[in-house]
Amino acid sequence: MNLCHLAARSLAFGPETPWPAAITVPARNEAERIVPCLEAARMALRGRGGIVVVVNGSDDATFPRARDWFAATGTAGLLIDLADTPEGGVGAVRRQAVAAAAPRLTSRGVVLTTDADSRVFPDWLDTNLSELTRADLICGSVLPDRDEFAQLPPIIAQRGAAEGEYVGLTLALRALIDPMAHDPAPCGLGAAGASLAFRMPLYTDTGGIPALPGNEDRAFAALAEDRGWRVRHSPFVRVSTSCRLDGRAPGGMAEALARRISDPDPMVDSALEPADQTVQRSRLQRARRDGVVQFGPGSLQVARIDRQLAGLERTRMRLSDVARELPLLAAAVRAARVDTERLTA
């Protein structure tokens, strides 16, 4: 093992050979979970790259435990310790991790992101590489830890059922109005920093992961789509994440789970909208996508559609809204299916 100091509280491990893949991990007060996270990442890598861990604003043993793990396993990697969480929160930390990884990558190297309270599946890298042959940004599926989820109050699963049905109808409607060859069914909704994969040309073109304290992952995916990159929401790229109720970043899974317990009418996923807005947005996004292909992302035609999209303000829904809108969204799906069948007949 070649161990060298990069700077104060920064360490490099392993040989200085180029990495075909880099897994980046932000970690704040994750002493109990960092080693399982890193071990899962090592199993997925199988010597085909390195791991970059940025420990930020921690007052526990996250840094020494990660350091000892790198030293014991001989895994190639970079370990950086920030005294405080930078302005911009987890988004800024992810940016720092990617910036540290970039010089170590091969010319076609892949950057992957995950979280310190998550464990990637053993085939995670292989499946991401497969999906990247057909798309440019891969948004994986984040599954709750099975054992931890079983210990949560039953009300969480009960309240999640209607939301899950609404997600399914939203995806069905989008597939009918705005089908994408690079993101075929089965697919998912949204994007999570616990499982993203991309190459550096996309990252540079979009300006990188936004320095936001939350929802930086979805903002990044939206930027990629706006620039005409192919975004895939893959059910085959899988990560298991914790079901804790005290998360490290606002707007994450922990906050959503906690609200399902305490809030009598909790907010649902921010990607969900009322039925009529779901239809309108899908149609506009289809028109925009066609415009980018035909005229380019900076064209006047696309700018006009962008103004229409900007005027379609997102309406954040609660669980009671989902119950009201479910039959309306189901009717919209049926209508879109009839229209599609008429056009293809």
mmCIF file of C-alpha atoms in Angstrom:
data_model
loop_
_atom_site.group_PDB
_atom_site.id
_atom_site.type_symbol
_atom_site.label_atom_id
_atom_site.label_comp_id
_atom_site.label_asym_id
_atom_site.label_seq_id
_atom_site.Cartn_x
_atom_site.Cartn_y
_atom_site.Cartn_z
ATOM 1 C CA MET A 1 0.000 0.000 0.000
ATOM 2 C CA ASN A 2 1.244 3.440 -0.911
ATOM 3 C CA LEU A 3 0.099 5.957 1.694
ATOM 4 C CA CYS A 4 0.815 9.650 1.193
ATOM 5 C CA HIS A 5 -0.481 12.856 2.692
ATOM 6 C CA LEU A 6 -2.374 15.178 0.354
ATOM 7 C CA ALA A 7 -2.911 17.919 2.926
ATOM 8 C CA ALA A 8 -3.879 18.238 6.555
ATOM 9 C CA ARG A 9 -6.461 15.562 7.364
ATOM 10 C CA SER A 10 -6.361 14.297 3.773
ATOM 11 C CA LEU A 11 -4.949 10.906 2.834
ATOM 12 C CA ALA A 12 -4.453 8.899 -0.355
ATOM 13 C CA PHE A 13 -4.382 5.111 -0.367
ATOM 14 C CA GLY A 14 -3.344 2.515 -2.894
ATOM 15 C CA PRO A 15 -1.327 2.715 -6.120
ATOM 16 C CA GLU A 16 -1.419 5.901 -8.160
ATOM 17 C CA THR A 17 -2.735 4.190 -11.294
ATOM 18 C CA PRO A 18 -5.711 5.699 -13.184
ATOM 19 C CA TRP A 19 -9.160 4.645 -12.035
ATOM 20 C CA PRO A 20 -11.788 3.253 -14.433
ATOM 21 C CA ALA A 21 -14.394 4.106 -11.783
ATOM 22 C CA ALA A 22 -14.587 6.352 -8.724
ATOM 23 C CA ILE A 23 -17.206 5.951 -6.006
ATOM 24 C CA THR A 24 -17.752 9.167 -4.052
ATOM 25 C CA VAL A 25 -19.199 9.239 -0.537
ATOM 26 C CA PRO A 26 -20.054 12.253 1.658
ATOM 27 C CA ALA A 27 -20.046 11.311 5.343
ATOM 28 C CA ARG A 28 -21.091 13.286 8.399
ATOM 29 C CA ASN A 29 -21.211 11.574 11.802
ATOM 30 C CA GLU A 30 -21.470 8.124 10.212
ATOM 31 C CA ALA A 31 -19.078 6.196 12.459
ATOM 32 C CA GLU A 32 -21.525 3.296 12.852
ATOM 33 C CA ARG A 33 -22.272 2.938 9.140
ATOM 34 C CA ILE A 34 -19.178 4.026 7.230
ATOM 35 C CA VAL A 35 -17.387 0.669 7.268
ATOM 36 C CA PRO A 36 -20.357 -1.370 5.931
ATOM 37 C CA CYS A 37 -20.793 1.308 3.249
ATOM 38 C CA LEU A 38 -17.146 1.103 2.210
ATOM 39 C CA GLU A 39 -17.070 -2.675 2.316
ATOM 40 C CA ALA A 40 -20.075 -2.875 -0.004
ATOM 41 C CA ALA A 41 -18.439 -0.363 -2.364
ATOM 42 C CA ARG A 42 -15.214 -2.395 -2.383
ATOM 43 C CA MET A 43 -17.122 -5.555 -3.280
ATOM 44 C CA ALA A 44 -18.791 -3.757 -6.189
ATOM 45 C CA LEU A 45 -15.529 -2.218 -7.436
ATOM 46 C CA ARG A 46 -13.470 -5.422 -7.357
ATOM 47 C CA GLY A 47 -10.256 -3.488 -7.898
ATOM 48 C CA ARG A 48 -11.542 -1.463 -10.856
ATOM 49 C CA GLY A 49 -11.044 1.972 -9.346
ATOM 50 C CA GLY A 50 -11.108 3.834 -6.073
ATOM 51 C CA ILE A 51 -13.333 5.336 -3.404
ATOM 52 C CA VAL A 52 -13.374 9.002 -2.391
ATOM 53 C CA VAL A 53 -14.757 9.763 1.069
ATOM 54 C CA VAL A 54 -15.284 13.361 2.187
ATOM 55 C CA VAL A 55 -15.954 13.544 5.922
ATOM 56 C CA ASN A 56 -17.525 16.883 6.769
ATOM 57 C CA GLY A 57 -18.474 18.560 10.018
ATOM 58 C CA SER A 58 -18.159 15.337 12.016
ATOM 59 C CA ASP A 59 -17.500 15.086 15.725
ATOM 60 C CA ASP A 60 -17.461 11.276 15.939
ATOM 61 C CA ALA A 61 -15.087 8.546 14.741
ATOM 62 C CA THR A 62 -16.095 8.568 11.053
ATOM 63 C CA PHE A 63 -12.663 9.707 9.832
ATOM 64 C CA PRO A 64 -10.473 7.314 11.851
ATOM 65 C CA ARG A 65 -12.721 4.352 11.102
ATOM 66 C CA ALA A 66 -12.615 5.091 7.380
ATOM 67 C CA ARG A 67 -8.835 5.603 7.577
ATOM 68 C CA ASP A 68 -8.316 2.304 9.366
ATOM 69 C CA TRP A 69 -10.538 0.505 6.858
ATOM 70 C CA PHE A 70 -8.576 1.840 3.873
ATOM 71 C CA ALA A 71 -5.303 0.885 5.534
ATOM 72 C CA ALA A 72 -6.486 -2.631 6.425
ATOM 73 C CA THR A 73 -8.037 -3.484 3.046
ATOM 74 C CA GLY A 74 -5.518 -1.819 0.738
ATOM 75 C CA THR A 75 -8.382 -0.299 -1.259
ATOM 76 C CA ALA A 76 -7.409 2.573 -3.540
ATOM 77 C CA GLY A 77 -8.955 5.797 -2.379
ATOM 78 C CA LEU A 78 -8.882 9.334 -1.087
ATOM 79 C CA LEU A 79 -10.028 10.320 2.400
ATOM 80 C CA ILE A 80 -10.645 13.992 3.084
ATOM 81 C CA ASP A 81 -11.739 15.512 6.382
ATOM 82 C CA LEU A 82 -13.408 18.915 6.489
ATOM 83 C CA ALA A 83 -13.691 20.556 9.883
ATOM 84 C CA ASP A 84 -17.098 21.994 9.004
ATOM 85 C CA THR A 85 -19.818 21.361 6.486
ATOM 86 C CA PRO A 86 -19.236 23.898 3.698
ATOM 87 C CA GLU A 87 -21.839 26.397 2.597
ATOM 88 C CA GLY A 88 -24.055 24.516 0.211
ATOM 89 C CA GLY A 89 -24.320 21.458 2.442
ATOM 90 C CA VAL A 90 -24.263 17.990 0.963
ATOM 91 C CA GLY A 91 -24.247 19.350 -2.580
ATOM 92 C CA ALA A 92 -20.993 21.201 -1.920
ATOM 93 C CA VAL A 93 -19.498 18.075 -0.312
ATOM 94 C CA ARG A 94 -20.433 15.966 -3.333
ATOM 95 C CA ARG A 95 -18.813 18.564 -5.590
ATOM 96 C CA GLN A 96 -15.608 18.372 -3.571
ATOM 97 C CA ALA A 97 -15.617 14.577 -3.804
ATOM 98 C CA VAL A 98 -16.039 14.640 -7.588
ATOM 99 C CA ALA A 99 -13.327 17.304 -7.926
ATOM 100 C CA ALA A 100 -10.939 15.091 -5.948
ATOM 101 C CA ALA A 101 -11.800 12.018 -8.009
ATOM 102 C CA ALA A 102 -11.602 13.620 -11.464
ATOM 103 C CA PRO A 103 -7.780 13.775 -11.785
ATOM 104 C CA ARG A 104 -7.526 10.068 -10.941
ATOM 105 C CA LEU A 105 -9.941 8.872 -13.639
ATOM 106 C CA THR A 106 -9.115 7.263 -16.961
ATOM 107 C CA SER A 107 -10.288 9.106 -20.061
ATOM 108 C CA ARG A 108 -13.567 7.147 -20.031
ATOM 109 C CA GLY A 109 -13.752 6.809 -16.275
ATOM 110 C CA VAL A 110 -17.110 6.697 -14.513
ATOM 111 C CA VAL A 111 -18.018 8.709 -11.420
ATOM 112 C CA LEU A 112 -20.556 7.180 -9.059
ATOM 113 C CA THR A 113 -22.147 8.716 -5.978
ATOM 114 C CA THR A 114 -23.610 7.041 -2.923
ATOM 115 C CA ASP A 115 -24.250 7.834 0.736
ATOM 116 C CA ALA A 116 -22.518 6.751 3.920
ATOM 117 C CA ASP A 117 -25.695 5.208 5.350
ATOM 118 C CA SER A 118 -26.198 3.092 2.224
ATOM 119 C CA ARG A 119 -24.813 -0.182 0.928
ATOM 120 C CA VAL A 120 -24.573 -0.701 -2.817
ATOM 121 C CA PHE A 121 -25.452 -4.125 -4.200
ATOM 122 C CA PRO A 122 -22.563 -6.367 -5.343
ATOM 123 C CA ASP A 123 -23.514 -5.885 -9.027
ATOM 124 C CA TRP A 124 -23.898 -2.104 -8.662
ATOM 125 C CA LEU A 125 -20.896 -1.079 -10.746
ATOM 126 C CA ASP A 126 -21.504 -3.743 -13.395
ATOM 127 C CA THR A 127 -25.158 -2.741 -13.792
ATOM 128 C CA ASN A 128 -24.290 0.951 -13.951
ATOM 129 C CA LEU A 129 -21.704 0.260 -16.655
ATOM 130 C CA SER A 130 -24.275 -1.717 -18.623
ATOM 131 C CA GLU A 131 -26.859 1.060 -18.355
ATOM 132 C CA LEU A 132 -24.268 3.662 -19.386
ATOM 133 C CA THR A 133 -24.016 2.005 -22.806
ATOM 134 C CA ARG A 134 -27.518 3.338 -23.521
ATOM 135 C CA ALA A 135 -27.733 6.496 -21.393
ATOM 136 C CA ASP A 136 -25.548 9.232 -19.907
ATOM 137 C CA LEU A 137 -26.745 9.644 -16.318
ATOM 138 C CA ILE A 138 -27.963 6.628 -14.375
ATOM 139 C CA CYS A 139 -30.281 7.211 -11.425
ATOM 140 C CA GLY A 140 -30.462 4.001 -9.440
ATOM 141 C CA SER A 141 -33.142 2.569 -7.195
ATOM 142 C CA VAL A 142 -32.807 3.226 -3.464
ATOM 143 C CA LEU A 143 -34.409 0.481 -1.391
ATOM 144 C CA PRO A 144 -35.029 0.685 2.353
ATOM 145 C CA ASP A 145 -32.963 -1.673 4.471
ATOM 146 C CA ARG A 146 -35.272 -4.668 4.855
ATOM 147 C CA ASP A 147 -34.520 -5.396 8.515
ATOM 148 C CA GLU A 148 -34.718 -1.753 9.572
ATOM 149 C CA PHE A 149 -37.925 -1.151 7.623
ATOM 150 C CA ALA A 150 -39.575 -4.106 9.371
ATOM 151 C CA GLN A 151 -39.013 -2.361 12.702
ATOM 152 C CA LEU A 152 -40.756 0.869 11.677
ATOM 153 C CA PRO A 153 -44.377 1.599 12.652
ATOM 154 C CA PRO A 154 -46.877 -0.009 10.212
ATOM 155 C CA ILE A 155 -48.395 3.403 9.458
ATOM 156 C CA ILE A 156 -45.378 4.184 7.262
ATOM 157 C CA ALA A 157 -46.119 1.334 4.851
ATOM 158 C CA GLN A 158 -49.850 2.027 4.984
ATOM 159 C CA ARG A 159 -49.395 5.663 4.049
ATOM 160 C CA GLY A 160 -46.862 4.779 1.398
ATOM 161 C CA ALA A 161 -49.264 2.521 -0.522
ATOM 162 C CA ALA A 162 -51.346 5.316 -2.059
ATOM 163 C CA GLU A 163 -48.232 7.318 -2.885
ATOM 164 C CA GLY A 164 -46.724 4.262 -4.558
ATOM 165 C CA GLU A 165 -49.845 3.845 -6.692
ATOM 166 C CA TYR A 166 -49.657 7.499 -7.694
ATOM 167 C CA VAL A 167 -45.993 7.101 -8.672
ATOM 168 C CA GLY A 168 -46.917 4.141 -10.876
ATOM 169 C CA LEU A 169 -49.646 6.104 -12.647
ATOM 170 C CA THR A 170 -47.328 9.084 -13.122
ATOM 171 C CA LEU A 171 -44.750 6.856 -14.780
ATOM 172 C CA ALA A 172 -47.400 5.228 -16.951
ATOM 173 C CA LEU A 173 -48.651 8.626 -18.119
ATOM 174 C CA ARG A 174 -45.151 9.847 -18.916
ATOM 175 C CA ALA A 175 -44.429 6.675 -20.905
ATOM 176 C CA LEU A 176 -47.527 7.297 -23.014
ATOM 177 C CA ILE A 177 -47.086 11.044 -23.601
ATOM 178 C CA ASP A 178 -43.292 11.342 -23.522
ATOM 179 C CA PRO A 179 -41.745 7.911 -24.243
ATOM 180 C CA MET A 180 -37.945 7.776 -24.170
ATOM 181 C CA ALA A 181 -35.964 4.958 -25.752
ATOM 182 C CA HIS A 182 -33.137 5.473 -23.264
ATOM 183 C CA ASP A 183 -35.460 5.237 -20.227
ATOM 184 C CA PRO A 184 -37.917 2.428 -21.017
ATOM 185 C CA ALA A 185 -40.187 0.677 -18.560
ATOM 186 C CA PRO A 186 -39.550 -0.475 -15.970
ATOM 187 C CA CYS A 187 -38.134 2.787 -14.721
ATOM 188 C CA GLY A 188 -38.324 4.973 -11.647
ATOM 189 C CA LEU A 189 -39.035 8.536 -10.625
ATOM 190 C CA GLY A 190 -36.626 11.160 -9.386
ATOM 191 C CA ALA A 191 -32.932 10.885 -8.641
ATOM 192 C CA ALA A 192 -31.059 10.095 -5.441
ATOM 193 C CA GLY A 193 -27.471 10.894 -4.529
ATOM 194 C CA ALA A 194 -27.301 7.406 -3.006
ATOM 195 C CA SER A 195 -27.011 6.060 -6.573
ATOM 196 C CA LEU A 196 -25.900 8.204 -9.504
ATOM 197 C CA ALA A 197 -23.426 7.338 -12.271
ATOM 198 C CA PHE A 198 -22.024 9.522 -15.072
ATOM 199 C CA ARG A 199 -18.888 10.457 -16.968
ATOM 200 C CA MET A 200 -17.058 13.762 -16.721
ATOM 201 C CA PRO A 201 -18.204 15.330 -20.044
ATOM 202 C CA LEU A 202 -21.788 15.370 -18.724
ATOM 203 C CA TYR A 203 -20.630 16.688 -15.365
ATOM 204 C CA THR A 204 -18.637 19.511 -16.942
ATOM 205 C CA ASP A 205 -21.391 20.443 -19.386
ATOM 206 C CA THR A 206 -24.022 20.748 -16.653
ATOM 207 C CA GLY A 207 -21.796 22.687 -14.278
ATOM 208 C CA GLY A 208 -21.716 19.790 -11.833
ATOM 209 C CA ILE A 209 -23.801 18.853 -8.831
ATOM 210 C CA PRO A 210 -25.364 22.056 -7.473
ATOM 211 C CA ALA A 211 -24.111 23.223 -4.084
ATOM 212 C CA LEU A 212 -27.450 22.824 -2.333
ATOM 213 C CA PRO A 213 -28.146 21.571 1.210
ATOM 214 C CA GLY A 214 -30.806 19.180 -0.128
ATOM 215 C CA ASN A 215 -32.317 17.904 -3.401
ATOM 216 C CA GLU A 216 -28.983 18.512 -5.116
ATOM 217 C CA ASP A 217 -29.351 15.108 -6.765
ATOM 218 C CA ARG A 218 -32.656 15.908 -8.469
ATOM 219 C CA ALA A 219 -31.407 19.344 -9.475
ATOM 220 C CA PHE A 220 -28.375 17.704 -11.108
ATOM 221 C CA ALA A 221 -30.545 15.239 -13.039
ATOM 222 C CA ALA A 222 -32.804 18.090 -14.182
ATOM 223 C CA LEU A 223 -29.785 20.032 -15.443
ATOM 224 C CA ALA A 224 -28.633 16.988 -17.406
ATOM 225 C CA GLU A 225 -32.057 16.578 -19.021
ATOM 226 C CA ASP A 226 -32.241 20.277 -19.827
ATOM 227 C CA ARG A 227 -28.910 20.001 -21.658
ATOM 228 C CA GLY A 228 -30.130 17.054 -23.729
ATOM 229 C CA TRP A 229 -28.269 14.279 -21.931
ATOM 230 C CA ARG A 230 -30.004 10.907 -21.661
ATOM 231 C CA VAL A 231 -31.147 10.238 -18.089
ATOM 232 C CA ARG A 232 -32.048 6.669 -17.136
ATOM 233 C CA HIS A 233 -34.002 5.764 -13.983
ATOM 234 C CA SER A 234 -32.925 2.171 -13.566
ATOM 235 C CA PRO A 235 -34.647 -0.416 -11.347
ATOM 236 C CA PHE A 236 -31.698 -2.754 -11.894
ATOM 237 C CA VAL A 237 -29.098 -0.473 -10.248
ATOM 238 C CA ARG A 238 -29.802 -1.001 -6.565
ATOM 239 C CA VAL A 239 -28.727 0.463 -3.243
ATOM 240 C CA SER A 240 -29.967 -0.404 0.237
ATOM 241 C CA THR A 241 -30.226 2.581 2.559
ATOM 242 C CA SER A 242 -30.956 3.047 6.233
ATOM 243 C CA CYS A 243 -34.438 3.647 7.607
ATOM 244 C CA ARG A 244 -33.370 5.996 10.348
ATOM 245 C CA LEU A 245 -35.581 8.915 11.244
ATOM 246 C CA ASP A 246 -32.783 11.411 11.977
ATOM 247 C CA GLY A 247 -31.209 12.167 8.618
ATOM 248 C CA ARG A 248 -28.160 14.303 7.865
ATOM 249 C CA ALA A 249 -29.638 16.359 4.997
ATOM 250 C CA PRO A 250 -33.010 18.099 4.643
ATOM 251 C CA GLY A 251 -35.556 16.552 2.313
ATOM 252 C CA GLY A 252 -34.120 13.043 2.422
ATOM 253 C CA MET A 253 -35.616 9.644 3.165
ATOM 254 C CA ALA A 254 -35.264 10.042 6.922
ATOM 255 C CA GLU A 255 -37.338 13.208 6.906
ATOM 256 C CA ALA A 256 -40.006 11.598 4.714
ATOM 257 C CA LEU A 257 -40.265 8.567 7.002
ATOM 258 C CA ALA A 258 -40.493 10.718 10.110
ATOM 259 C CA ARG A 259 -43.284 12.818 8.615
ATOM 260 C CA ARG A 260 -45.316 9.735 7.780
ATOM 261 C CA ILE A 261 -45.369 8.978 11.494
ATOM 262 C CA SER A 262 -45.898 12.414 13.023
ATOM 263 C CA ASP A 263 -47.767 14.454 10.402
ATOM 264 C CA PRO A 264 -51.517 13.775 10.136
ATOM 265 C CA ASP A 265 -51.376 14.737 6.439
ATOM 266 C CA PRO A 266 -47.731 14.422 5.332
ATOM 267 C CA MET A 267 -46.178 15.814 2.199
ATOM 268 C CA VAL A 268 -45.504 13.271 -0.532
ATOM 269 C CA ASP A 269 -42.616 13.038 -2.993
ATOM 270 C CA SER A 270 -41.916 16.448 -4.517
ATOM 271 C CA ALA A 271 -41.843 14.911 -8.009
ATOM 272 C CA LEU A 272 -45.586 14.195 -7.800
ATOM 273 C CA GLU A 273 -48.127 16.748 -9.013
ATOM 274 C CA PRO A 274 -51.901 16.968 -9.507
ATOM 275 C CA ALA A 275 -53.228 15.074 -12.507
ATOM 276 C CA ASP A 276 -53.753 18.053 -14.809
ATOM 277 C CA GLN A 277 -50.279 19.428 -14.098
ATOM 278 C CA THR A 278 -48.755 15.993 -14.659
ATOM 279 C CA VAL A 279 -50.356 15.902 -18.098
ATOM 280 C CA GLN A 280 -49.305 19.464 -18.957
ATOM 281 C CA ARG A 281 -45.720 18.969 -17.794
ATOM 282 C CA SER A 282 -45.353 15.697 -19.705
ATOM 283 C CA ARG A 283 -46.569 17.329 -22.912
ATOM 284 C CA LEU A 284 -44.271 20.314 -22.498
ATOM 285 C CA GLN A 285 -41.297 18.118 -21.663
ATOM 286 C CA ARG A 286 -41.974 16.041 -24.780
ATOM 287 C CA ALA A 287 -42.094 19.227 -26.861
ATOM 288 C CA ARG A 288 -38.903 20.492 -25.220
ATOM 289 C CA ARG A 289 -37.062 17.227 -25.795
ATOM 290 C CA ASP A 290 -38.041 17.260 -29.465
ATOM 291 C CA GLY A 291 -36.977 20.911 -29.668
ATOM 292 C CA VAL A 292 -33.541 20.220 -28.207
ATOM 293 C CA VAL A 293 -32.968 17.483 -30.781
ATOM 294 C CA GLN A 294 -34.208 19.564 -33.703
ATOM 295 C CA PHE A 295 -33.012 23.071 -32.804
ATOM 296 C CA GLY A 296 -30.499 22.705 -29.935
ATOM 297 C CA PRO A 297 -30.774 23.477 -26.195
ATOM 298 C CA GLY A 298 -30.088 27.202 -26.654
ATOM 299 C CA SER A 299 -32.589 27.777 -29.454
ATOM 300 C CA LEU A 300 -35.459 30.257 -29.415
ATOM 301 C CA GLN A 301 -37.920 27.388 -29.828
ATOM 302 C CA VAL A 302 -36.651 25.674 -26.694
ATOM 303 C CA ALA A 303 -36.518 28.974 -24.794
ATOM 304 C CA ARG A 304 -40.213 29.482 -25.527
ATOM 305 C CA ILE A 305 -41.052 26.077 -24.088
ATOM 306 C CA ASP A 306 -38.820 26.795 -21.103
ATOM 307 C CA ARG A 307 -40.893 29.871 -20.339
ATOM 308 C CA GLN A 308 -44.035 27.755 -20.438
ATOM 309 C CA LEU A 309 -42.475 25.214 -18.092
ATOM 310 C CA ALA A 310 -41.344 27.980 -15.746
ATOM 311 C CA GLY A 311 -44.904 29.261 -15.651
ATOM 312 C CA LEU A 312 -46.179 25.827 -14.665
ATOM 313 C CA GLU A 313 -45.421 26.168 -10.973
ATOM 314 C CA ARG A 314 -45.081 22.960 -9.024
ATOM 315 C CA THR A 315 -47.859 22.241 -6.556
ATOM 316 C CA ARG A 316 -46.531 20.307 -3.562
ATOM 317 C CA MET A 317 -49.018 17.598 -2.665
ATOM 318 C CA ARG A 318 -50.038 16.067 0.624
ATOM 319 C CA LEU A 319 -51.322 12.555 1.175
ATOM 320 C CA SER A 320 -54.920 13.803 1.127
ATOM 321 C CA ASP A 321 -54.250 15.396 -2.276
ATOM 322 C CA VAL A 322 -53.003 12.054 -3.578
ATOM 323 C CA ALA A 323 -56.228 10.360 -2.510
ATOM 324 C CA ARG A 324 -58.262 13.036 -4.314
ATOM 325 C CA GLU A 325 -56.148 13.053 -7.469
ATOM 326 C CA LEU A 326 -55.721 9.282 -7.886
ATOM 327 C CA PRO A 327 -58.927 8.702 -9.888
ATOM 328 C CA LEU A 328 -58.213 11.801 -11.997
ATOM 329 C CA LEU A 329 -54.714 10.597 -12.820
ATOM 330 C CA ALA A 330 -56.013 7.108 -13.610
ATOM 331 C CA ALA A 331 -58.522 8.674 -16.030
ATOM 332 C CA ALA A 332 -55.724 10.690 -17.649
ATOM 333 C CA VAL A 333 -53.717 7.498 -18.171
ATOM 334 C CA ARG A 334 -56.706 5.795 -19.818
ATOM 335 C CA ALA A 335 -57.247 8.782 -22.094
ATOM 336 C CA ALA A 336 -53.578 8.935 -23.076
ATOM 337 C CA ARG A 337 -53.613 5.206 -23.825
ATOM 338 C CA VAL A 338 -56.617 5.638 -26.128
ATOM 339 C CA ASP A 339 -54.882 8.524 -27.926
ATOM 340 C CA THR A 340 -51.718 6.453 -28.366
ATOM 341 C CA GLU A 341 -53.618 3.484 -29.726
ATOM 342 C CA ARG A 342 -55.485 5.745 -32.157
ATOM 343 C CA LEU A 343 -52.243 7.242 -33.468
ATOM 344 C CA THR A 344 -50.560 3.856 -33.908
ATOM 345 C CA ALA A 345 -53.572 2.092 -35.419
#
